[in-house]
Short mmCIF file of C-alpha atoms and ligand atoms in Angstrom, two decimals:
data_model
loop_
_atom_site.label_atom_id
_atom_site.label_comp_id
_atom_site.label_asym_id
_atom_site.label_seq_id
_atom_site.Cartn_x
_atom_site.Cartn_y
_atom_site.Cartn_z
CA UNK A 1 -0.01 0.07 0.03
CA UNK A 2 2.01 2.89 -1.42
CA UNK A 3 -0.30 5.32 -0.23
CA UNK A 4 -0.68 4.36 3.23
CA UNK A 5 -0.76 6.51 6.56
CA UNK A 6 1.95 4.49 7.84
CA UNK A 7 4.22 5.66 5.05
CA UNK A 8 3.73 9.17 6.09
CA UNK A 9 5.45 8.40 9.29
CA UNK A 10 3.31 10.82 11.50
CA UNK A 11 2.76 10.48 15.21
CA UNK A 12 -0.93 11.40 15.58
CA UNK A 13 -0.78 11.24 19.44
CA UNK A 14 1.39 14.11 19.97
CA UNK A 15 -0.56 16.80 21.21
CA UNK A 16 -3.99 15.37 22.05
CA UNK A 17 -6.40 18.17 22.76
CA UNK A 18 -9.94 18.43 24.21
CA UNK A 19 -12.52 15.62 24.07
CA UNK A 20 -13.35 15.36 20.43
CA UNK A 21 -14.52 12.95 17.82
CA UNK A 22 -12.73 11.15 15.10
CA UNK A 23 -12.92 13.87 12.38
CA UNK A 24 -11.62 16.52 14.81
CA UNK A 25 -8.88 14.13 16.12
CA UNK A 26 -7.74 13.45 12.60
CA UNK A 27 -7.88 17.22 11.83
CA UNK A 28 -5.86 18.24 14.88
CA UNK A 29 -3.39 15.39 14.40
CA UNK A 30 -2.83 16.51 10.69
CA UNK A 31 -2.54 20.21 11.49
CA UNK A 32 -0.01 19.49 14.31
CA UNK A 33 1.96 17.56 11.87
CA UNK A 34 2.11 20.21 9.32
CA UNK A 35 2.69 22.91 11.74
CA UNK A 36 5.46 20.91 13.42
CA UNK A 37 7.31 20.37 10.19
CA UNK A 38 6.67 16.51 10.17
CA UNK A 39 4.70 16.89 7.05
CA UNK A 40 6.81 19.07 4.77
CA UNK A 41 5.39 21.61 2.24
CA UNK A 42 4.41 19.90 -1.02
CA UNK A 43 3.96 16.39 0.62
CA UNK A 44 1.16 14.60 -1.13
CA UNK A 45 -1.31 13.06 1.27
CA UNK A 46 -2.98 9.72 0.60
CA UNK A 47 -6.42 9.89 -0.96
CA UNK A 48 -9.32 10.02 1.37
CA UNK A 49 -10.23 6.71 0.33
CA UNK A 50 -6.72 5.10 1.03
CA UNK A 51 -6.40 6.88 4.23
CA UNK A 52 -9.86 5.87 5.44
CA UNK A 53 -9.11 2.23 4.65
CA UNK A 54 -5.69 2.46 6.43
CA UNK A 55 -7.18 3.92 9.61
CA UNK A 56 -10.32 1.86 9.60
CA UNK A 57 -12.55 5.20 9.36
CA UNK A 58 -15.35 6.23 7.17
CA UNK A 59 -14.29 8.04 3.82
CA UNK A 60 -16.28 11.18 4.79
CA UNK A 61 -14.51 11.49 8.01
CA UNK A 62 -11.08 11.80 6.23
CA UNK A 63 -12.70 13.98 3.51
CA UNK A 64 -14.14 16.27 6.09
CA UNK A 65 -10.74 16.67 7.90
CA UNK A 66 -9.02 17.42 4.59
CA UNK A 67 -11.64 19.97 3.53
CA UNK A 68 -11.48 21.68 6.84
CA UNK A 69 -7.60 21.97 6.71
CA UNK A 70 -7.74 23.23 3.11
CA UNK A 71 -10.16 25.89 4.30
CA UNK A 72 -7.65 26.85 7.11
CA UNK A 73 -4.86 27.04 4.48
CA UNK A 74 -2.78 23.99 5.81
CA UNK A 75 -3.52 21.89 2.72
CA UNK A 76 -4.34 22.27 -0.88
CA UNK A 77 -6.55 20.33 -3.16
CA UNK A 78 -6.25 20.42 -6.85
CA UNK A 79 -7.81 18.35 -9.41
CA UNK A 80 -5.37 15.84 -10.74
CA UNK A 81 -2.67 16.47 -7.98
CA UNK A 82 -4.60 15.39 -4.93
CA UNK A 83 -4.28 16.67 -1.50
CA UNK A 84 -1.02 18.31 -0.61
CA UNK A 85 0.63 20.29 2.22
CA UNK A 86 0.56 23.91 1.24
CA UNK A 87 3.67 25.39 0.04
CA UNK A 88 3.54 27.91 2.65
CA UNK A 89 1.39 26.21 5.27
CA UNK A 90 0.32 29.16 7.25
CA UNK A 91 -3.18 30.12 7.82
CA UNK A 92 -4.48 32.77 5.29
CA UNK A 93 -4.96 36.12 6.91
CA UNK A 94 -8.71 36.04 6.50
CA UNK A 95 -9.16 32.46 8.07
CA UNK A 96 -9.87 32.09 11.59
CA UNK A 97 -7.00 31.12 13.61
CA UNK A 98 -6.94 27.41 14.08
CA UNK A 99 -8.29 26.78 17.60
CA UNK A 100 -5.69 25.83 20.01
CA UNK A 101 -7.29 23.02 22.13
CA UNK A 102 -6.23 22.55 25.65
CA UNK A 103 -7.40 19.79 27.92
CA UNK A 104 -9.19 21.36 31.08
CA UNK A 105 -6.38 21.41 33.54
CA UNK A 106 -6.54 18.31 35.79
CA UNK A 107 -8.11 16.15 33.07
CA UNK A 108 -5.42 13.94 31.92
CA UNK A 109 -5.94 11.62 28.93
CA UNK A 110 -7.92 8.65 29.58
CA UNK A 111 -6.22 5.14 29.84
CA UNK A 112 -7.38 1.58 29.44
CA UNK A 113 -3.71 0.19 29.40
CA UNK A 114 -3.56 -2.86 31.60
CA UNK A 115 -1.10 -3.11 34.62
CA UNK A 116 -2.44 -0.46 37.05
CA UNK A 117 -5.48 -0.86 39.47
CA UNK A 118 -7.76 2.14 40.14
CA UNK A 119 -5.25 4.27 42.20
CA UNK A 120 -7.85 6.63 43.27
CA UNK A 121 -9.56 3.77 45.18
CA UNK A 122 -6.22 3.18 47.20
CA UNK A 123 -7.56 2.65 50.85
CA UNK A 124 -5.98 5.62 52.20
CA UNK A 125 -7.83 5.81 55.48
CA UNK A 126 -7.36 2.06 56.35
CA UNK A 127 -3.82 2.33 55.36
CA UNK A 128 -3.05 5.34 57.53
CA UNK A 129 -4.51 3.64 60.40
CA UNK A 130 -2.43 0.64 60.01
CA UNK A 131 0.60 2.89 59.53
CA UNK A 132 -0.10 4.61 62.74
CA UNK A 133 -0.57 1.28 64.73
CA UNK A 134 2.46 -0.18 63.09
CA UNK A 135 4.77 2.66 63.89
CA UNK A 136 3.30 2.90 67.47
CA UNK A 137 3.98 -0.60 68.28
CA UNK A 138 7.25 -1.15 66.31
CA UNK A 139 10.26 -2.14 68.51
CA UNK A 140 12.99 0.69 68.16
CA UNK A 141 15.40 -1.70 66.50
CA UNK A 142 12.93 -2.13 63.72
CA UNK A 143 14.26 1.22 62.51
CA UNK A 144 17.79 -0.31 62.00
CA UNK A 145 19.46 -1.48 58.75
CA UNK A 146 17.23 -4.50 58.76
CA UNK A 147 17.36 -8.29 57.79
CA UNK A 148 17.73 -8.38 53.85
CA UNK A 149 14.82 -11.08 53.85
CA UNK A 150 12.32 -8.28 55.10
CA UNK A 151 10.83 -7.75 58.31
CA UNK A 152 9.82 -10.81 60.28
CA UNK A 153 6.30 -9.32 60.94
CA UNK A 154 5.66 -8.94 57.15
CA UNK A 155 7.18 -12.40 56.20
CA UNK A 156 4.90 -14.02 58.87
CA UNK A 157 1.83 -12.12 57.68
CA UNK A 158 2.59 -12.93 54.06
CA UNK A 159 3.14 -16.47 54.81
CA UNK A 160 -0.16 -16.84 56.57
CA UNK A 161 -2.16 -15.00 53.93
CA UNK A 162 -0.69 -16.96 51.15
CA UNK A 163 -1.42 -20.32 52.57
CA UNK A 164 -4.98 -19.27 53.60
CA UNK A 165 -5.89 -17.45 50.33
CA UNK A 166 -3.72 -18.89 47.62
CA UNK A 167 -2.82 -22.48 49.00
CA UNK A 168 0.82 -21.71 49.04
CA UNK A 169 3.15 -23.78 51.33
CA UNK A 170 5.00 -20.83 52.92
CA UNK A 171 7.34 -20.94 55.82
CA UNK A 172 8.01 -17.39 56.92
CA UNK A 173 11.84 -18.25 56.74
CA UNK A 174 11.52 -18.93 53.14
CA UNK A 175 9.56 -15.72 52.34
CA UNK A 176 11.78 -12.85 50.87
CA UNK A 177 10.32 -9.37 50.81
CA UNK A 178 11.18 -7.51 47.50
CA UNK A 179 10.32 -4.12 45.83
CA UNK A 180 7.65 -5.71 43.73
CA UNK A 181 7.66 -8.61 41.18
CA UNK A 182 10.22 -6.86 38.83
CA UNK A 183 12.68 -6.70 41.70
CA UNK A 184 12.21 -10.37 42.58
CA UNK A 185 12.59 -11.33 38.80
CA UNK A 186 15.86 -9.37 38.52
CA UNK A 187 17.25 -11.15 41.77
CA UNK A 188 16.21 -14.49 40.38
CA UNK A 189 17.74 -13.91 36.96
CA UNK A 190 21.05 -12.94 38.55
CA UNK A 191 20.98 -16.12 40.86
CA UNK A 192 20.20 -18.26 37.85
CA UNK A 193 22.82 -16.72 35.63
CA UNK A 194 25.37 -17.11 38.27
CA UNK A 195 24.56 -20.96 38.53
CA UNK A 196 25.32 -21.26 34.90
CA UNK A 197 21.65 -21.02 33.49
CA UNK A 198 21.33 -19.82 29.95
CA UNK A 199 17.67 -20.08 28.85
CA UNK A 200 14.23 -19.41 30.34
CA UNK A 201 11.08 -20.39 28.66
CA UNK A 202 8.52 -17.58 28.70
CA UNK A 203 4.96 -17.39 27.44
CA UNK A 204 4.29 -16.37 23.91
CA UNK A 205 2.34 -13.31 25.17
CA UNK A 206 3.68 -11.32 28.31
CA UNK A 207 5.32 -8.24 29.12
CA UNK A 208 8.49 -7.26 27.22
CA UNK A 209 9.74 -5.47 30.41
CA UNK A 210 10.29 -8.95 31.85
CA UNK A 211 11.86 -10.62 29.01
CA UNK A 212 14.10 -7.54 28.69
CA UNK A 213 15.06 -7.98 32.33
CA UNK A 214 15.90 -11.54 31.80
CA UNK A 215 18.00 -10.58 28.75
CA UNK A 216 19.76 -7.85 30.70
CA UNK A 217 20.99 -10.52 33.07
CA UNK A 218 22.62 -12.64 30.27
CA UNK A 219 19.58 -15.19 29.85
CA UNK A 220 18.00 -16.04 26.59
CA UNK A 221 14.23 -16.43 26.37
CA UNK A 222 12.25 -18.92 24.28
CA UNK A 223 8.51 -18.53 23.88
CA UNK A 224 6.23 -21.55 24.48
CA UNK A 225 3.32 -22.04 22.09
CA UNK A 226 -0.03 -20.66 22.75
CA UNK A 227 -3.15 -22.37 21.52
CA UNK A 228 -6.80 -22.61 22.38
CA UNK A 229 -6.15 -24.16 25.64
CA UNK A 230 -3.46 -21.45 26.56
CA UNK A 231 0.02 -21.81 26.99
CA UNK A 232 1.45 -25.29 26.16
CA UNK A 233 4.10 -26.35 28.54
CA UNK A 234 4.55 -29.82 26.99
CA UNK A 235 7.34 -28.76 24.71
CA UNK A 236 9.48 -27.80 27.74
CA UNK A 237 13.02 -29.24 27.32
CA UNK A 238 16.49 -28.26 28.12
CA UNK A 239 15.47 -24.80 29.52
CA UNK A 240 16.77 -23.88 32.94
CA UNK A 241 13.69 -22.27 34.02
CA UNK A 242 10.09 -21.24 32.80
CA UNK A 243 8.31 -18.02 33.64
CA UNK A 244 4.62 -18.58 33.80
CA UNK A 245 1.28 -16.84 34.94
CA UNK A 246 -0.62 -19.93 35.79
CA UNK A 247 -3.70 -18.55 37.69
CA UNK A 248 -4.39 -15.94 35.06
CA UNK A 249 -2.25 -15.71 31.79
CA UNK A 250 -1.13 -12.24 31.20
CA UNK A 251 -2.59 -10.86 29.07
CA UNK A 252 -4.85 -13.47 27.48
CA UNK A 253 -6.58 -14.00 30.82
CA UNK A 254 -6.82 -17.91 30.75
CA UNK A 255 -5.81 -20.29 33.59
CA UNK A 256 -3.12 -22.87 32.75
CA UNK A 257 -5.03 -26.03 31.76
CA UNK A 258 -4.80 -28.66 34.22
CA UNK A 259 -2.90 -31.06 31.87
CA UNK A 260 -0.41 -28.41 31.32
CA UNK A 261 -0.15 -27.75 35.07
CA UNK A 262 0.79 -31.33 35.47
CA UNK A 263 3.10 -31.17 32.38
CA UNK A 264 5.13 -28.35 33.81
CA UNK A 265 5.47 -29.94 37.25
CA UNK A 266 6.63 -33.12 35.60
CA UNK A 267 9.17 -31.28 33.58
CA UNK A 268 10.50 -29.47 36.60
CA UNK A 269 10.87 -32.74 38.69
CA UNK A 270 12.47 -34.69 35.73
CA UNK A 271 14.86 -32.09 34.75
CA UNK A 272 15.40 -30.00 37.79
CA UNK A 273 14.22 -27.04 35.93
CA UNK A 274 12.87 -24.02 37.91
CA UNK A 275 9.23 -22.68 37.62
CA UNK A 276 8.85 -18.95 38.26
CA UNK A 277 5.04 -18.49 39.14
CA UNK A 278 4.02 -14.96 38.59
CA UNK A 279 0.76 -14.74 40.63
CA UNK A 280 0.27 -11.08 40.09
CA UNK A 281 -3.71 -10.76 40.32
CA UNK A 282 -4.63 -14.10 41.91
CA UNK A 283 -7.04 -12.30 44.38
CA UNK A 284 -9.33 -11.20 41.64
CA UNK A 285 -11.36 -13.97 40.38
CA UNK A 286 -15.13 -13.60 39.63
CA UNK A 287 -16.88 -16.42 38.21
CA UNK A 288 -15.61 -19.40 40.30
CA UNK A 289 -13.17 -20.12 42.97
CA UNK A 290 -9.57 -18.85 42.83
CA UNK A 291 -7.23 -21.05 41.03
CA UNK A 292 -4.75 -22.41 43.45
CA UNK A 293 -1.18 -21.69 43.25
CA UNK A 294 0.98 -24.03 41.37
CA UNK A 295 3.70 -23.75 44.13
CA UNK A 296 1.74 -26.21 46.44
CA UNK A 297 2.19 -29.08 43.90
CA UNK A 298 6.05 -28.89 43.93
CA UNK A 299 7.46 -26.46 46.47
CA UNK A 300 11.01 -27.50 45.78
CA UNK A 301 10.61 -26.64 42.17
CA UNK A 302 8.52 -23.41 42.17
CA UNK A 303 9.43 -19.92 43.21
CA UNK A 304 6.10 -18.28 44.00
CA UNK A 305 5.99 -14.49 43.31
CA UNK A 306 3.46 -12.00 44.51
CA UNK A 307 2.91 -8.39 44.37
CA UNK A 308 0.99 -5.65 46.03
CA UNK A 309 1.14 -3.80 42.68
CA UNK A 310 -2.65 -4.92 41.70
CA UNK A 311 -4.21 -5.43 44.99
CA UNK A 312 -3.08 -2.14 46.41
CA UNK A 313 -0.78 0.20 44.36
CA UNK A 314 2.38 -0.20 42.29
CA UNK A 315 3.87 2.91 43.99
CA UNK A 316 4.16 1.00 47.09
CA UNK A 317 6.90 -1.21 45.37
CA UNK A 318 6.08 -4.14 47.66
CA UNK A 319 6.19 -7.80 46.61
CA UNK A 320 7.16 -11.22 48.00
CA UNK A 321 8.59 -14.58 46.90
CA UNK A 322 8.54 -17.95 48.50
CA UNK A 323 11.58 -19.67 47.69
CA UNK A 324 12.52 -23.39 47.39
CA UNK A 325 15.22 -24.28 50.06
CA UNK A 326 17.96 -24.87 47.33
CA UNK A 327 17.63 -21.19 46.10
CA UNK A 328 17.08 -19.35 49.41
CA UNK A 329 20.66 -18.54 50.56
CA UNK A 330 21.70 -17.39 47.14
CA UNK A 331 18.83 -15.15 46.59
CA UNK A 332 19.05 -13.60 49.90
CA UNK A 333 22.60 -12.95 49.40
CA UNK A 334 21.99 -11.38 46.01
CA UNK A 335 19.51 -9.15 47.50
CA UNK A 336 22.34 -7.71 49.77
CA UNK A 337 23.48 -7.40 53.30
CA UNK A 338 20.83 -5.03 54.40
CA UNK A 339 17.19 -4.74 53.64
CA UNK A 340 16.55 -2.48 50.67
CA UNK A 341 12.80 -2.18 51.14
CA UNK A 342 11.34 0.53 53.44
CA UNK A 343 10.73 -0.71 56.84
CA UNK A 344 7.61 1.47 57.52
CA UNK A 345 5.91 0.30 54.46
CA UNK A 346 6.66 -3.28 55.45
CA UNK A 347 5.27 -2.94 58.94
CA UNK A 348 2.25 -1.18 57.66
CA UNK A 349 1.44 -3.87 55.11
CA UNK A 350 1.95 -6.52 57.95
CA UNK A 351 -0.45 -4.70 60.04
CA UNK A 352 -2.83 -4.25 57.06
CA UNK A 353 -2.82 -8.14 56.44
CA UNK A 354 -3.03 -9.33 60.06
CA UNK A 355 -5.78 -6.81 60.91
CA UNK A 356 -8.13 -8.16 58.09
CA UNK A 357 -8.02 -4.62 56.36
CA UNK A 358 -6.28 -6.27 53.36
CA UNK A 359 -9.15 -8.85 52.88
CA UNK A 360 -11.84 -6.27 53.28
CA UNK A 361 -10.19 -4.03 50.66
CA UNK A 362 -9.67 -6.89 48.24
CA UNK A 363 -13.36 -7.86 48.66
CA UNK A 364 -14.63 -4.38 47.99
CA UNK A 365 -12.31 -3.87 45.13
CA UNK A 366 -13.40 -7.28 43.52
CA UNK A 367 -16.98 -6.07 43.62
CA UNK A 368 -16.13 -2.72 41.94
CA UNK A 369 -13.99 -4.36 39.30
CA UNK A 370 -16.60 -7.13 38.74
CA UNK A 371 -19.18 -4.25 38.00
CA UNK A 372 -16.84 -2.58 35.50
CA UNK A 373 -16.12 -5.98 33.84
CA UNK A 374 -19.87 -6.65 33.48
CA UNK A 375 -20.46 -3.02 32.03
CA UNK A 376 -17.58 -3.77 29.61
CA UNK A 377 -18.94 -6.96 28.34
CA UNK A 378 -22.54 -5.72 27.90
CA UNK A 379 -21.36 -2.46 26.19
CA UNK A 380 -19.11 -4.23 23.76
CA UNK A 381 -21.65 -6.86 23.08
CA UNK A 382 -24.42 -4.15 22.26
CA UNK A 383 -22.14 -1.58 20.37
CA UNK A 384 -19.67 -3.85 18.46
CA UNK A 385 -21.23 -7.15 17.83
CA UNK A 386 -18.14 -8.24 15.69
CA UNK A 387 -15.87 -7.92 18.77
CA UNK A 388 -15.66 -10.75 21.29
CA UNK A 389 -14.96 -10.08 24.91
CA UNK A 390 -12.65 -13.01 26.39
CA UNK A 391 -10.31 -13.52 29.34
CA UNK A 392 -12.79 -12.01 31.80
CA UNK A 393 -13.02 -14.74 34.49
CA UNK A 394 -10.25 -13.00 36.60
CA UNK A 395 -8.09 -10.04 36.92
CA UNK A 396 -8.34 -6.45 35.90
CA UNK A 397 -8.22 -6.66 32.16
CA UNK A 398 -10.09 -8.18 29.32
CA UNK A 399 -8.99 -9.35 25.76
CA UNK A 400 -11.28 -7.98 23.10
CA UNK A 401 -10.92 -10.13 19.86
CA UNK A 402 -11.25 -7.80 16.68
CA UNK A 403 -11.88 -8.63 13.07
CA UNK A 404 -8.58 -9.44 11.42
CA UNK A 405 -6.52 -6.74 10.29
CA UNK A 406 -8.08 -3.93 12.46
CA UNK A 407 -5.88 -3.75 15.64
CA UNK A 408 -3.81 -0.98 14.61
CA UNK A 409 -6.56 1.26 13.31
CA UNK A 410 -8.65 0.75 16.43
CA UNK A 411 -5.68 1.79 18.67
CA UNK A 412 -5.24 4.81 16.50
CA UNK A 413 -8.86 5.63 16.59
CA UNK A 414 -8.80 5.32 20.35
CA UNK A 415 -5.79 7.85 20.51
CA UNK A 416 -8.06 10.37 18.70
CA UNK A 417 -10.40 9.90 21.63
CA UNK A 418 -7.63 10.64 23.81
CA UNK A 419 -7.77 7.10 25.09
CA UNK A 420 -4.59 5.31 25.59
CA UNK A 421 -5.04 1.53 24.64
CA UNK A 422 -2.69 -1.36 23.91
CA UNK A 423 -3.26 -3.90 21.08
CA UNK A 424 -2.30 -7.57 21.85
CA UNK A 425 0.68 -7.27 19.36
CA UNK A 426 2.29 -5.12 22.13
CA UNK A 427 2.55 -8.26 24.32
CA UNK A 428 3.67 -10.82 21.70
CA UNK A 429 7.08 -12.27 22.01
CA UNK A 430 9.09 -11.46 18.97
CA UNK A 431 9.87 -14.97 18.35
CA UNK A 432 6.54 -16.57 19.03
CA UNK A 433 5.44 -19.04 16.49
CA UNK A 434 1.87 -18.41 17.41
CA UNK A 435 -0.09 -16.73 14.56
CA UNK A 436 -0.76 -13.11 15.44
CA UNK A 437 -4.26 -12.34 16.64
CA UNK A 438 -6.07 -8.94 16.25
CA UNK A 439 -7.10 -7.91 19.82
CA UNK A 440 -7.08 -5.30 22.42
CA UNK A 441 -5.92 -5.79 25.92
CA UNK A 442 -8.22 -3.46 27.99
CA UNK A 443 -7.28 -2.61 31.56
CA UNK A 444 -10.71 -1.91 32.91
CA UNK A 445 -9.18 -1.49 36.37
CA UNK A 446 -7.14 1.45 35.29
CA UNK A 447 -9.44 4.58 35.29
CA UNK A 448 -10.52 6.37 38.39
CA UNK A 449 -14.33 5.62 39.08
CA UNK A 450 -15.21 9.15 38.02
CA UNK A 451 -13.94 8.56 34.51
CA UNK A 452 -14.77 4.95 33.96
CA UNK A 453 -17.81 5.72 32.10
CA UNK A 454 -16.17 8.29 29.85
CA UNK A 455 -13.29 5.76 29.00
CA UNK A 456 -15.81 3.01 28.21
CA UNK A 457 -17.69 5.42 25.85
CA UNK A 458 -14.33 6.36 24.21
CA UNK A 459 -13.43 2.58 23.71
CA UNK A 460 -16.87 1.78 22.13
CA UNK A 461 -16.52 4.68 19.80
CA UNK A 462 -13.13 3.46 18.41
CA UNK A 463 -14.29 -0.20 17.96
CA UNK A 464 -15.29 -1.33 14.51
C1 PLP B 1 2.07 -10.05 34.44
C2 PLP B 1 2.60 -9.13 35.56
N1 PLP B 1 3.28 -9.52 36.54
C3 PLP B 1 3.72 -8.68 37.47
C4 PLP B 1 3.25 -7.55 37.62
C5 PLP B 1 3.67 -6.65 38.94
O1 PLP B 1 4.90 -6.07 38.86
P1 PLP B 1 5.57 -5.25 39.99
O2 PLP B 1 5.19 -6.04 41.25
O3 PLP B 1 6.92 -5.13 39.73
O4 PLP B 1 4.82 -3.78 40.05
C6 PLP B 1 2.58 -6.86 36.57
C7 PLP B 1 2.19 -5.60 36.65
O5 PLP B 1 1.67 -4.94 35.81
C8 PLP B 1 2.10 -7.69 35.58
O6 PLP B 1 1.35 -7.32 34.71
#
């Protein structure tokens, strides 16, 4: 497609302005591209038909945007030579100045990018109460440099919670407190590499930040196949470890199939390979009982990894892992000689867990997210019958399967609604053999309650 929008190389998301429709969004983006010099004078633009097809828009929308910019003097349209950027692309003296659109202050762009819970719903009052109690009762030596494993109060609270809620076999002595999952994975990657490990199997779909982190440690990643039953662990062979999201595949949203749970545990027992179990949002399951942790099946082979990033807030930078005995000393040593996680937040989280405030918060959050999930499913089914909502039994995101070939244009159309959105291709391992699927990964937990309906509406407008 010689005349495609992609060939123009324009970033349409540069200066999103006001809350506008598709035509206005396209007009603004084109005007910005001309004004900013990214579209040079004389550049020929794609025909309205070609651009409309490329962007998944109605032809009229593009034609109207072009006509508006011709009237403003940014573009010229001549029979036979198409639409071009005006040679002196400045507005004619008589034309009204192009409106400069500013978002009202305090109204940031909307986001349905997964990964962040509703930060406005952080339980501030309960957290403050826990912080006050924790500090009031902490022994003075708690304020020293501390044990690199983390505060004993938090390790005991986490062990109790994980055993009760996630079925993890957790001895507080085998719990290590970390600054979130990413920190834990970095530590484990260093330990594995120091032991001579070379390769870690990962899922075909996942976060590139984590594969990058493994690569930075000198490890190679190989993607496991993904099919209609989810990640396939049966081809595991000579890899040293595997990184999995068994309870809720990120981002596809499926639970690891029972046969494949058994297969990965067999592989680990047979080969001595290590399973890194990323249980990032195990608390949020809606339609049936939570899927128990894999760790319980092979505690000597599994490192269980959890985080407060979804259940509370990523800014806390608090996570935990439960280590097999053989890996414990090396991982603690890699964390360092002193604790690198702030003691006051650790004590507060310990108090939050043991007082029952964490359970209460998770229960309330689960209800709110469930309502959003149901609203999303209903709105998409009603307004975009060609789009299928999947992966919604758990978590804070859904996968919306799109008609083939439409993912990129839907993400762009969302950008014009000032809605940040990720397509599934963003999460696909570059070496994945799985055929690419057109889909959106919609983080319905992300917007604050006050902007949820607006975000959902913008999403529906962008859908084909
Ligand atoms: C798959 C997955 N694992 C883990 C995490 C949590 O990472 P962290 O604890 O470093 O915030 C996230 C957060 O987005 C995630 O999506």
